[in-house]
Amino acid sequence: MYTLYHHPFCPHSRFIRLVLGEYGLDLRLVEERVWERREAFLALNPAATTPVLIAEGFPPIPGAPVIAEYVDEAHGLDAGDRRLLPTSTAERVEVRRLMAWFNEKFFEEASNPLVTERIYKRFMSEDNGGGPPAPDIMRAAKVNVRYHLSYIGWLAKTRNYLAGDRLTYADLAAAAHLSAIDYLGDVPWSEDDAAKSWYARVKSRPSFRPLLSEWLAGVPASRTYVDLDF
Amino acid sequence: MYTLYHHPFCPHSRFIRLVLGEYGLDLRLVEERVWERREAFLALNPAATTPVLIAEGFPPIPGAPVIAEYVDEAHGLDAGDRRLLPTSTAERVEVRRLMAWFNEKFFEEASNPLVTERIYKRFMSEDNGGGPPAPDIMRAAKVNVRYHLSYIGWLAKTRNYLAGDRLTYADLAAAAHLSAIDYLGDVPWSEDDAAKSWYARVKSRPSFRPLLSEWLAGVPASRTYVDLDF
């Protein structure tokens, strides 16, 4: 049994939930609002970021990339050909490259500004940076979503899944970040058919269901969020 | 024989040079100015960041974290008890946590703004964001250096090396980022004796020598940069 300190709309937390879901691992979720800088949470992760995974008998495991490596080492072999980080060197490089692309670049340029402006800031006090969303930040982030979507479309056209033949961490990372902003209606799916049909495939996996049931009081989900045939 | 696309003052590139140096691996260096967005380089790494490692027979390996995992998988076992990513789960978590701390948090808050303002901007054209350093950015980054230095000091006081008993990726990442800004004189060593004596130990390793020989025309090195007994 794992415990995950997360936020329902934190894209990195969503990625780890998908990973654990794919491996069928039991999970208890604890919602953390990192901007409140709760002392007990800072003791778990001085970087004050979600997600943090608690595995019995181990020190806390903070941050999506560190958790992903841990899960591969603890459960990858047992997963056989459903392993999410493949075994060959070239494939591992490509999966890690794309995982970093989404968890760092897409996060910084698109998912983090949109989620921060439109979701987190609703819950933050004024001292913590709360308030109405900043239109210029949202505008820039939405422009960035379009170029990322066309990169995803290009990968999905040349390969079966983003990093190759099979589902990997790369798909789950990309889909996790997209899902958080898709809730907000910030993904222009009509602009890229290949990206859209790849996402429809990933979204219809059972591991995705818990994410799609996350709703936020006061912020209605977009028309496409739950629809598997959007 | 490896080839590394790097910049002499890119902290992530310095980290990988230290790693390869510790393992005694031969390396050819190619300087890349990422802000010029050279097309052939973008084909190697669409994220347009250094470092990128070229290993014969493999696709390009971009980004310090991906390279570090690759090097561990390719050379870690052979290194025996000099392995830089230890074998036990708890140690691997701690080393990866600290490696991410320095490569992400220290980079974002301290080393990247200082290196960008004081070094990269000298070489950038005005269109690329070149020009004189921004005093407010440098001031904020210098404040951040102090809290990071005291965290390093705290770790160095409670352990032999930053992540435990032995030298690991955590030490090399921290030292790489510090070395880039130490060149500029931006590390207030006198504020933390434990951090200073840990850094003196790491800096005196043979793997460090090539970094200390990097000098920049027009920007003299600080008094402490080369001195092993600063």
GROMACS .gro file of C-alpha atoms in nm:
model
  460
    1MET     CA    1   0.000   0.000   0.000
    2TYR     CA    2   0.139   0.337  -0.105
    3THR     CA    3   0.041   0.682   0.011
    4LEU     CA    4   0.067   0.974  -0.231
    5TYR     CA    5   0.072   1.336  -0.125
    6HIS     CA    6  -0.077   1.504  -0.429
    7HIS     CA    7  -0.305   1.770  -0.564
    8PRO     CA    8  -0.591   1.656  -0.791
    9PHE     CA    9  -0.481   1.904  -1.062
   10CYS     CA   10  -0.105   1.882  -1.015
   11PRO     CA   11   0.012   1.733  -1.349
   12HIS     CA   12   0.309   1.554  -1.191
   13SER     CA   13   0.080   1.392  -0.932
   14ARG     CA   14  -0.154   1.282  -1.211
   15PHE     CA   15   0.140   1.122  -1.392
   16ILE     CA   16   0.231   0.914  -1.086
   17ARG     CA   17  -0.133   0.812  -1.031
   18LEU     CA   18  -0.143   0.682  -1.388
   19VAL     CA   19   0.184   0.492  -1.339
   20LEU     CA   20   0.065   0.325  -1.017
   21GLY     CA   21  -0.273   0.258  -1.180
   22GLU     CA   22  -0.112   0.084  -1.478
   23TYR     CA   23   0.078  -0.143  -1.241
   24GLY     CA   24  -0.236  -0.210  -1.038
   25LEU     CA   25  -0.078  -0.082  -0.716
   26ASP     CA   26  -0.298   0.022  -0.425
   27LEU     CA   27  -0.283   0.385  -0.336
   28ARG     CA   28  -0.410   0.612  -0.062
   29LEU     CA   29  -0.431   0.978  -0.164
   30VAL     CA   30  -0.366   1.276   0.062
   31GLU     CA   31  -0.441   1.618  -0.084
   32GLU     CA   32  -0.165   1.871  -0.021
   33ARG     CA   33  -0.186   2.243  -0.093
   34VAL     CA   34   0.183   2.314  -0.128
   35TRP     CA   35   0.145   2.691  -0.116
   36GLU     CA   36   0.037   2.659   0.249
   37ARG     CA   37   0.387   2.526   0.325
   38ARG     CA   38   0.263   2.290   0.596
   39GLU     CA   39   0.558   2.209   0.822
   40ALA     CA   40   0.496   1.835   0.836
   41PHE     CA   41   0.493   1.831   0.455
   42LEU     CA   42   0.816   2.032   0.429
   43ALA     CA   43   0.977   1.767   0.649
   44LEU     CA   44   0.875   1.506   0.389
   45ASN     CA   45   0.995   1.717   0.097
   46PRO     CA   46   1.194   2.036   0.159
   47ALA     CA   47   1.137   2.130  -0.206
   48ALA     CA   48   0.768   2.178  -0.110
   49THR     CA   49   0.636   2.018  -0.428
   50THR     CA   50   0.387   1.741  -0.503
   51PRO     CA   51   0.386   1.450  -0.553
   52VAL     CA   52   0.557   1.270  -0.264
   53LEU     CA   53   0.522   0.891  -0.246
   54ILE     CA   54   0.535   0.713   0.087
   55ALA     CA   55   0.637   0.349   0.067
   56GLU     CA   56   0.649   0.160   0.396
   57GLY     CA   57   1.002   0.113   0.521
   58PHE     CA   58   1.155   0.380   0.298
   59PRO     CA   59   1.224   0.748   0.333
   60PRO     CA   60   0.973   0.970   0.147
   61ILE     CA   61   1.017   0.965  -0.231
   62PRO     CA   62   0.969   1.317  -0.366
   63GLY     CA   63   0.912   1.437  -0.721
   64ALA     CA   64   0.772   1.261  -1.029
   65PRO     CA   65   1.108   1.169  -1.191
   66VAL     CA   66   1.247   1.017  -0.870
   67ILE     CA   67   0.922   0.829  -0.806
   68ALA     CA   68   0.914   0.699  -1.165
   69GLU     CA   69   1.266   0.554  -1.129
   70TYR     CA   70   1.177   0.404  -0.791
   71VAL     CA   71   0.861   0.239  -0.928
   72ASP     CA   72   1.053   0.098  -1.222
   73GLU     CA   73   1.314  -0.052  -0.990
   74ALA     CA   74   1.053  -0.189  -0.750
   75HIS     CA   75   0.787  -0.313  -0.995
   76GLY     CA   76   0.924  -0.290  -1.350
   77LEU     CA   77   1.058  -0.644  -1.379
   78ASP     CA   78   0.734  -0.799  -1.252
   79ALA     CA   79   0.539  -0.612  -1.518
   80GLY     CA   80   0.704  -0.810  -1.799
   81ASP     CA   81   0.614  -0.666  -2.137
   82ARG     CA   82   0.382  -0.414  -1.973
   83ARG     CA   83   0.687  -0.245  -1.820
   84LEU     CA   84   0.657   0.132  -1.863
   85LEU     CA   85   1.031   0.196  -1.887
   86PRO     CA   86   1.155  -0.049  -2.151
   87THR     CA   87   1.474  -0.248  -2.104
   88SER     CA   88   1.693  -0.157  -2.402
   89THR     CA   89   1.932   0.135  -2.360
   90ALA     CA   90   1.808   0.325  -2.666
   91GLU     CA   91   1.444   0.293  -2.558
   92ARG     CA   92   1.522   0.399  -2.202
   93VAL     CA   93   1.697   0.710  -2.330
   94GLU     CA   94   1.401   0.801  -2.550
   95VAL     CA   95   1.140   0.739  -2.279
   96ARG     CA   96   1.337   0.942  -2.026
   97ARG     CA   97   1.396   1.219  -2.278
   98LEU     CA   98   1.023   1.254  -2.346
   99MET     CA   99   0.929   1.211  -1.981
  100ALA     CA  100   1.161   1.505  -1.901
  101TRP     CA  101   1.021   1.699  -2.197
  102PHE     CA  102   0.668   1.683  -2.056
  103ASN     CA  103   0.753   1.700  -1.687
  104GLU     CA  104   0.988   1.996  -1.731
  105LYS     CA  105   0.924   2.180  -2.057
  106PHE     CA  106   0.553   2.127  -2.107
  107PHE     CA  107   0.503   2.188  -1.733
  108GLU     CA  108   0.695   2.513  -1.732
  109GLU     CA  109   0.557   2.648  -2.057
  110ALA     CA  110   0.198   2.526  -2.049
  111SER     CA  111   0.046   2.311  -1.776
  112ASN     CA  112   0.191   2.486  -1.473
  113PRO     CA  113   0.098   2.842  -1.571
  114LEU     CA  114  -0.256   2.737  -1.672
  115VAL     CA  115  -0.322   2.527  -1.361
  116THR     CA  116  -0.165   2.790  -1.134
  117GLU     CA  117  -0.359   3.081  -1.281
  118ARG     CA  118  -0.694   2.908  -1.318
  119ILE     CA  119  -0.701   2.661  -1.028
  120TYR     CA  120  -0.436   2.709  -0.759
  121LYS     CA  121  -0.484   3.086  -0.737
  122ARG     CA  122  -0.848   3.033  -0.639
  123PHE     CA  123  -0.732   2.860  -0.322
  124MET     CA  124  -0.435   3.077  -0.237
  125SER     CA  125  -0.463   3.363   0.006
  126GLU     CA  126  -0.352   3.701  -0.124
  127ASP     CA  127  -0.023   3.663   0.067
  128ASN     CA  128   0.046   3.339  -0.115
  129GLY     CA  129  -0.009   3.492  -0.459
  130GLY     CA  130  -0.382   3.424  -0.487
  131GLY     CA  131  -0.621   3.635  -0.692
  132PRO     CA  132  -0.768   3.649  -1.042
  133PRO     CA  133  -0.579   3.479  -1.327
  134ALA     CA  134  -0.327   3.692  -1.520
  135PRO     CA  135  -0.451   3.715  -1.883
  136ASP     CA  136  -0.102   3.764  -2.033
  137ILE     CA  137   0.037   3.451  -1.865
  138MET     CA  138  -0.261   3.245  -1.981
  139ARG     CA  139  -0.235   3.378  -2.336
  140ALA     CA  140   0.134   3.285  -2.361
  141ALA     CA  141   0.070   2.939  -2.215
  142LYS     CA  142  -0.211   2.870  -2.462
  143VAL     CA  143   0.019   2.954  -2.752
  144ASN     CA  144   0.271   2.707  -2.612
  145VAL     CA  145   0.006   2.432  -2.583
  146ARG     CA  146  -0.039   2.447  -2.960
  147TYR     CA  147   0.325   2.380  -3.045
  148HIS     CA  148   0.344   2.101  -2.789
  149LEU     CA  149   0.026   1.948  -2.931
  150SER     CA  150   0.173   1.946  -3.279
  151TYR     CA  151   0.492   1.779  -3.146
  152ILE     CA  152   0.276   1.510  -2.982
  153GLY     CA  153   0.086   1.471  -3.308
  154TRP     CA  154   0.411   1.429  -3.500
  155LEU     CA  155   0.535   1.162  -3.257
  156ALA     CA  156   0.197   0.983  -3.266
  157LYS     CA  157   0.201   0.980  -3.645
  158THR     CA  158   0.548   0.829  -3.673
  159ARG     CA  159   0.510   0.576  -3.390
  160ASN     CA  160   0.234   0.371  -3.233
  161TYR     CA  161   0.288   0.536  -2.892
  162LEU     CA  162   0.494   0.848  -2.821
  163ALA     CA  163   0.826   0.675  -2.752
  164GLY     CA  164   0.780   0.368  -2.971
  165ASP     CA  165   0.560   0.061  -3.014
  166ARG     CA  166   0.430   0.032  -2.663
  167LEU     CA  167   0.277   0.244  -2.390
  168THR     CA  168   0.551   0.396  -2.169
  169TYR     CA  169   0.612   0.664  -1.910
  170ALA     CA  170   0.631   0.910  -2.202
  171ASP     CA  171   0.262   0.860  -2.289
  172LEU     CA  172   0.151   0.877  -1.928
  173ALA     CA  173   0.349   1.195  -1.860
  174ALA     CA  174   0.215   1.368  -2.172
  175ALA     CA  175  -0.142   1.256  -2.102
  176ALA     CA  176  -0.124   1.360  -1.737
  177HIS     CA  177  -0.022   1.716  -1.822
  178LEU     CA  178  -0.277   1.739  -2.101
  179SER     CA  179  -0.556   1.605  -1.879
  180ALA     CA  180  -0.509   1.879  -1.621
  181ILE     CA  181  -0.549   2.155  -1.879
  182ASP     CA  182  -0.811   1.965  -2.079
  183TYR     CA  183  -1.032   1.999  -1.772
  184LEU     CA  184  -1.004   2.373  -1.826
  185GLY     CA  185  -1.081   2.342  -2.198
  186ASP     CA  186  -0.732   2.463  -2.286
  187VAL     CA  187  -0.637   2.196  -2.542
  188PRO     CA  188  -0.733   2.279  -2.903
  189TRP     CA  189  -0.790   1.916  -3.006
  190SER     CA  190  -0.936   2.006  -3.343
  191GLU     CA  191  -0.594   2.132  -3.451
  192ASP     CA  192  -0.427   1.791  -3.449
  193ASP     CA  193  -0.607   1.468  -3.534
  194ALA     CA  194  -0.311   1.242  -3.463
  195ALA     CA  195  -0.259   1.389  -3.115
  196LYS     CA  196  -0.633   1.365  -3.050
  197SER     CA  197  -0.665   1.000  -3.145
  198TRP     CA  198  -0.351   0.908  -2.945
  199TYR     CA  199  -0.499   1.087  -2.641
  200ALA     CA  200  -0.836   0.914  -2.687
  201ARG     CA  201  -0.656   0.578  -2.667
  202VAL     CA  202  -0.462   0.666  -2.352
  203LYS     CA  203  -0.764   0.831  -2.190
  204SER     CA  204  -0.977   0.519  -2.234
  205ARG     CA  205  -0.741   0.308  -2.022
  206PRO     CA  206  -0.875   0.202  -1.681
  207SER     CA  207  -0.582   0.379  -1.509
  208PHE     CA  208  -0.725   0.707  -1.635
  209ARG     CA  209  -1.070   0.675  -1.476
  210PRO     CA  210  -0.977   0.809  -1.131
  211LEU     CA  211  -0.841   1.127  -1.290
  212LEU     CA  212  -1.157   1.188  -1.490
  213SER     CA  213  -1.364   1.169  -1.173
  214GLU     CA  214  -1.177   1.466  -1.021
  215TRP     CA  215  -1.408   1.765  -1.035
  216LEU     CA  216  -1.352   2.104  -0.887
  217ALA     CA  217  -1.626   2.303  -0.712
  218GLY     CA  218  -1.682   2.628  -0.896
  219VAL     CA  219  -1.479   2.534  -1.206
  220PRO     CA  220  -1.687   2.318  -1.441
  221ALA     CA  221  -1.501   2.064  -1.656
  222SER     CA  222  -1.475   2.128  -2.028
  223ARG     CA  223  -1.708   1.947  -2.268
  224THR     CA  224  -1.426   1.713  -2.379
  225TYR     CA  225  -1.288   1.623  -2.033
  226VAL     CA  226  -1.481   1.304  -1.958
  227ASP     CA  227  -1.606   1.217  -2.305
  228LEU     CA  228  -1.397   0.924  -2.435
  229ASP     CA  229  -1.516   0.996  -2.788
  230PHE     CA  230  -1.460   1.372  -2.790
  231MET     CA  231   3.485   0.770  -2.666
  232TYR     CA  232   3.201   1.006  -2.588
  233THR     CA  233   3.124   1.346  -2.736
  234LEU     CA  234   2.958   1.609  -2.519
  235TYR     CA  235   2.785   1.916  -2.655
  236HIS     CA  236   2.828   2.157  -2.370
  237HIS     CA  237   2.900   2.512  -2.263
  238PRO     CA  238   3.200   2.564  -2.032
  239PHE     CA  239   2.981   2.751  -1.781
  240CYS     CA  240   2.660   2.550  -1.819
  241PRO     CA  241   2.623   2.393  -1.471
  242HIS     CA  242   2.450   2.081  -1.607
  243SER     CA  243   2.734   2.026  -1.854
  244ARG     CA  244   2.987   2.065  -1.573
  245PHE     CA  245   2.801   1.799  -1.373
  246ILE     CA  246   2.825   1.549  -1.659
  247ARG     CA  247   3.194   1.628  -1.713
  248LEU     CA  248   3.257   1.548  -1.346
  249VAL     CA  249   3.062   1.222  -1.374
  250LEU     CA  250   3.252   1.106  -1.681
  251GLY     CA  251   3.578   1.222  -1.522
  252GLU     CA  252   3.513   1.018  -1.205
  253TYR     CA  253   3.458   0.709  -1.420
  254GLY     CA  254   3.772   0.782  -1.623
  255LEU     CA  255   3.579   0.792  -1.953
  256ASP     CA  256   3.728   0.965  -2.254
  257LEU     CA  257   3.545   1.269  -2.372
  258ARG     CA  258   3.552   1.504  -2.667
  259LEU     CA  259   3.395   1.844  -2.597
  260VAL     CA  260   3.200   2.054  -2.845
  261GLU     CA  261   3.100   2.401  -2.730
  262GLU     CA  262   2.740   2.487  -2.809
  263ARG     CA  263   2.579   2.828  -2.768
  264VAL     CA  264   2.221   2.716  -2.731
  265TRP     CA  265   2.075   3.064  -2.777
  266GLU     CA  266   2.193   3.058  -3.139
  267ARG     CA  267   1.948   2.770  -3.194
  268ARG     CA  268   2.174   2.598  -3.448
  269GLU     CA  269   1.959   2.369  -3.660
  270ALA     CA  270   2.191   2.069  -3.642
  271PHE     CA  271   2.190   2.099  -3.264
  272LEU     CA  272   1.810   2.123  -3.246
  273ALA     CA  273   1.799   1.797  -3.440
  274LEU     CA  274   2.008   1.638  -3.162
  275ASN     CA  275   1.796   1.790  -2.887
  276PRO     CA  276   1.471   1.968  -2.973
  277ALA     CA  277   1.467   2.109  -2.618
  278ALA     CA  278   1.770   2.317  -2.725
  279THR     CA  279   1.957   2.267  -2.397
  280THR     CA  280   2.304   2.150  -2.305
  281PRO     CA  281   2.444   1.900  -2.230
  282VAL     CA  282   2.386   1.637  -2.499
  283LEU     CA  283   2.597   1.322  -2.486
  284ILE     CA  284   2.677   1.132  -2.804
  285ALA     CA  285   2.760   0.765  -2.752
  286GLU     CA  286   2.847   0.569  -3.064
  287GLY     CA  287   2.562   0.348  -3.177
  288PHE     CA  288   2.296   0.526  -2.974
  289PRO     CA  289   2.060   0.814  -3.039
  290PRO     CA  290   2.173   1.142  -2.877
  291ILE     CA  291   2.127   1.147  -2.499
  292PRO     CA  292   1.999   1.490  -2.394
  293GLY     CA  293   1.985   1.650  -2.051
  294ALA     CA  294   2.185   1.589  -1.734
  295PRO     CA  295   1.931   1.363  -1.557
  296VAL     CA  296   1.887   1.136  -1.861
  297ILE     CA  297   2.264   1.122  -1.916
  298ALA     CA  298   2.325   1.042  -1.549
  299GLU     CA  299   2.085   0.744  -1.564
  300TYR     CA  300   2.242   0.628  -1.890
  301VAL     CA  301   2.595   0.645  -1.747
  302ASP     CA  302   2.488   0.453  -1.438
  303GLU     CA  303   2.334   0.179  -1.652
  304ALA     CA  304   2.634   0.163  -1.885
  305HIS     CA  305   2.921   0.201  -1.636
  306GLY     CA  306   2.781   0.185  -1.282
  307LEU     CA  307   2.831  -0.186  -1.221
  308ASP     CA  308   3.193  -0.178  -1.341
  309ALA     CA  309   3.270   0.099  -1.094
  310GLY     CA  310   3.210  -0.129  -0.795
  311ASP     CA  311   3.214   0.068  -0.472
  312ARG     CA  312   3.304   0.386  -0.661
  313ARG     CA  313   2.959   0.377  -0.821
  314LEU     CA  314   2.806   0.725  -0.812
  315LEU     CA  315   2.446   0.606  -0.785
  316PRO     CA  316   2.450   0.353  -0.500
  317THR     CA  317   2.262   0.024  -0.526
  318SER     CA  318   2.022   0.023  -0.230
  319THR     CA  319   1.674   0.162  -0.289
  320ALA     CA  320   1.685   0.412  -0.004
  321GLU     CA  321   2.022   0.548  -0.116
  322ARG     CA  322   1.912   0.574  -0.479
  323VAL     CA  323   1.607   0.775  -0.371
  324GLU     CA  324   1.819   1.013  -0.166
  325VAL     CA  325   2.084   1.061  -0.437
  326ARG     CA  326   1.820   1.123  -0.703
  327ARG     CA  327   1.631   1.359  -0.473
  328LEU     CA  328   1.939   1.573  -0.415
  329MET     CA  329   2.051   1.551  -0.778
  330ALA     CA  330   1.709   1.691  -0.877
  331TRP     CA  331   1.733   1.951  -0.601
  332PHE     CA  332   2.053   2.094  -0.748
  333ASN     CA  333   1.978   2.038  -1.116
  334GLU     CA  334   1.632   2.189  -1.090
  335LYS     CA  335   1.592   2.408  -0.784
  336PHE     CA  336   1.944   2.543  -0.738
  337PHE     CA  337   1.966   2.588  -1.115
  338GLU     CA  338   1.642   2.781  -1.140
  339GLU     CA  339   1.692   2.993  -0.829
  340ALA     CA  340   2.066   3.057  -0.836
  341SER     CA  341   2.308   2.918  -1.093
  342ASN     CA  342   2.104   2.977  -1.406
  343PRO     CA  343   2.014   3.341  -1.340
  344LEU     CA  344   2.373   3.426  -1.238
  345VAL     CA  345   2.539   3.247  -1.532
  346THR     CA  346   2.281   3.383  -1.777
  347GLU     CA  347   2.309   3.743  -1.658
  348ARG     CA  348   2.684   3.755  -1.615
  349ILE     CA  349   2.815   3.518  -1.883
  350TYR     CA  350   2.565   3.411  -2.150
  351LYS     CA  351   2.429   3.761  -2.205
  352ARG     CA  352   2.776   3.881  -2.306
  353PHE     CA  353   2.763   3.646  -2.604
  354MET     CA  354   2.400   3.688  -2.701
  355SER     CA  355   2.293   3.932  -2.967
  356GLU     CA  356   2.032   4.185  -2.861
  357ASP     CA  357   1.764   3.981  -3.042
  358ASN     CA  358   1.856   3.679  -2.831
  359GLY     CA  359   1.825   3.868  -2.505
  360GLY     CA  360   2.184   3.990  -2.479
  361GLY     CA  361   2.289   4.304  -2.297
  362PRO     CA  362   2.404   4.414  -1.953
  363PRO     CA  363   2.314   4.200  -1.649
  364ALA     CA  364   1.988   4.284  -1.471
  365PRO     CA  365   2.077   4.392  -1.114
  366ASP     CA  366   1.743   4.282  -0.960
  367ILE     CA  367   1.774   3.928  -1.099
  368MET     CA  368   2.132   3.900  -0.971
  369ARG     CA  369   2.037   4.031  -0.629
  370ALA     CA  370   1.755   3.777  -0.589
  371ALA     CA  371   1.979   3.493  -0.706
  372LYS     CA  372   2.254   3.586  -0.460
  373VAL     CA  373   2.005   3.574  -0.174
  374ASN     CA  374   1.904   3.225  -0.289
  375VAL     CA  375   2.269   3.110  -0.299
  376ARG     CA  376   2.291   3.175   0.075
  377TYR     CA  377   2.001   2.952   0.172
  378HIS     CA  378   2.125   2.676  -0.059
  379LEU     CA  379   2.473   2.704   0.089
  380SER     CA  380   2.336   2.661   0.436
  381TYR     CA  381   2.138   2.354   0.324
  382ILE     CA  382   2.460   2.207   0.181
  383GLY     CA  383   2.638   2.289   0.505
  384TRP     CA  384   2.366   2.115   0.704
  385LEU     CA  385   2.392   1.803   0.488
  386ALA     CA  386   2.773   1.807   0.505
  387LYS     CA  387   2.763   1.832   0.884
  388THR     CA  388   2.527   1.538   0.930
  389ARG     CA  389   2.690   1.312   0.670
  390ASN     CA  390   3.032   1.250   0.524
  391TYR     CA  391   2.916   1.342   0.173
  392LEU     CA  392   2.587   1.510   0.079
  393ALA     CA  393   2.381   1.195   0.031
  394GLY     CA  394   2.561   0.966   0.275
  395ASP     CA  395   2.897   0.804   0.340
  396ARG     CA  396   3.035   0.814  -0.011
  397LEU     CA  397   3.075   1.049  -0.304
  398THR     CA  398   2.767   1.033  -0.530
  399TYR     CA  399   2.591   1.216  -0.809
  400ALA     CA  400   2.451   1.447  -0.538
  401ASP     CA  401   2.798   1.587  -0.457
  402LEU     CA  402   2.895   1.625  -0.820
  403ALA     CA  403   2.571   1.803  -0.909
  404ALA     CA  404   2.600   2.043  -0.617
  405ALA     CA  405   2.968   2.111  -0.683
  406ALA     CA  406   2.910   2.163  -1.055
  407HIS     CA  407   2.650   2.432  -0.999
  408LEU     CA  408   2.858   2.597  -0.728
  409SER     CA  409   3.172   2.594  -0.944
  410ALA     CA  410   3.005   2.792  -1.223
  411ILE     CA  411   2.904   3.072  -0.989
  412ASP     CA  412   3.221   3.046  -0.779
  413TYR     CA  413   3.405   3.156  -1.094
  414LEU     CA  414   3.202   3.475  -1.070
  415GLY     CA  415   3.276   3.514  -0.699
  416ASP     CA  416   2.909   3.463  -0.612
  417VAL     CA  417   2.948   3.206  -0.334
  418PRO     CA  418   2.983   3.354   0.017
  419TRP     CA  419   3.204   3.072   0.147
  420SER     CA  420   3.284   3.248   0.473
  421GLU     CA  421   2.920   3.204   0.577
  422ASP     CA  422   2.936   2.827   0.608
  423ASP     CA  423   3.245   2.636   0.717
  424ALA     CA  424   3.092   2.292   0.670
  425ALA     CA  425   2.985   2.368   0.314
  426LYS     CA  426   3.326   2.518   0.242
  427SER     CA  427   3.526   2.221   0.367
  428TRP     CA  428   3.298   1.975   0.181
  429TYR     CA  429   3.351   2.178  -0.139
  430ALA     CA  430   3.728   2.189  -0.086
  431ARG     CA  431   3.730   1.808  -0.074
  432VAL     CA  432   3.525   1.767  -0.391
  433LYS     CA  433   3.716   2.040  -0.572
  434SER     CA  434   4.050   1.873  -0.510
  435ARG     CA  435   3.947   1.558  -0.697
  436PRO     CA  436   4.123   1.500  -1.030
  437SER     CA  437   3.786   1.501  -1.211
  438PHE     CA  438   3.753   1.869  -1.115
  439ARG     CA  439   4.075   1.989  -1.278
  440PRO     CA  440   3.937   2.036  -1.631
  441LEU     CA  441   3.663   2.263  -1.497
  442LEU     CA  442   3.907   2.482  -1.310
  443SER     CA  443   4.103   2.539  -1.628
  444GLU     CA  444   3.800   2.697  -1.800
  445TRP     CA  445   3.859   3.069  -1.816
  446LEU     CA  446   3.655   3.328  -1.988
  447ALA     CA  447   3.805   3.618  -2.183
  448GLY     CA  448   3.694   3.945  -2.028
  449VAL     CA  449   3.556   3.791  -1.709
  450PRO     CA  450   3.836   3.720  -1.461
  451ALA     CA  451   3.790   3.427  -1.223
  452SER     CA  452   3.726   3.500  -0.858
  453ARG     CA  453   4.010   3.472  -0.607
  454THR     CA  454   3.871   3.143  -0.474
  455TYR     CA  455   3.803   2.970  -0.807
  456VAL     CA  456   4.126   2.777  -0.858
  457ASP     CA  457   4.268   2.788  -0.509
  458LEU     CA  458   4.224   2.442  -0.351
  459ASP     CA  459   4.282   2.591  -0.009
  460PHE     CA  460   4.056   2.896  -0.036
   0.00000   0.00000   0.00000
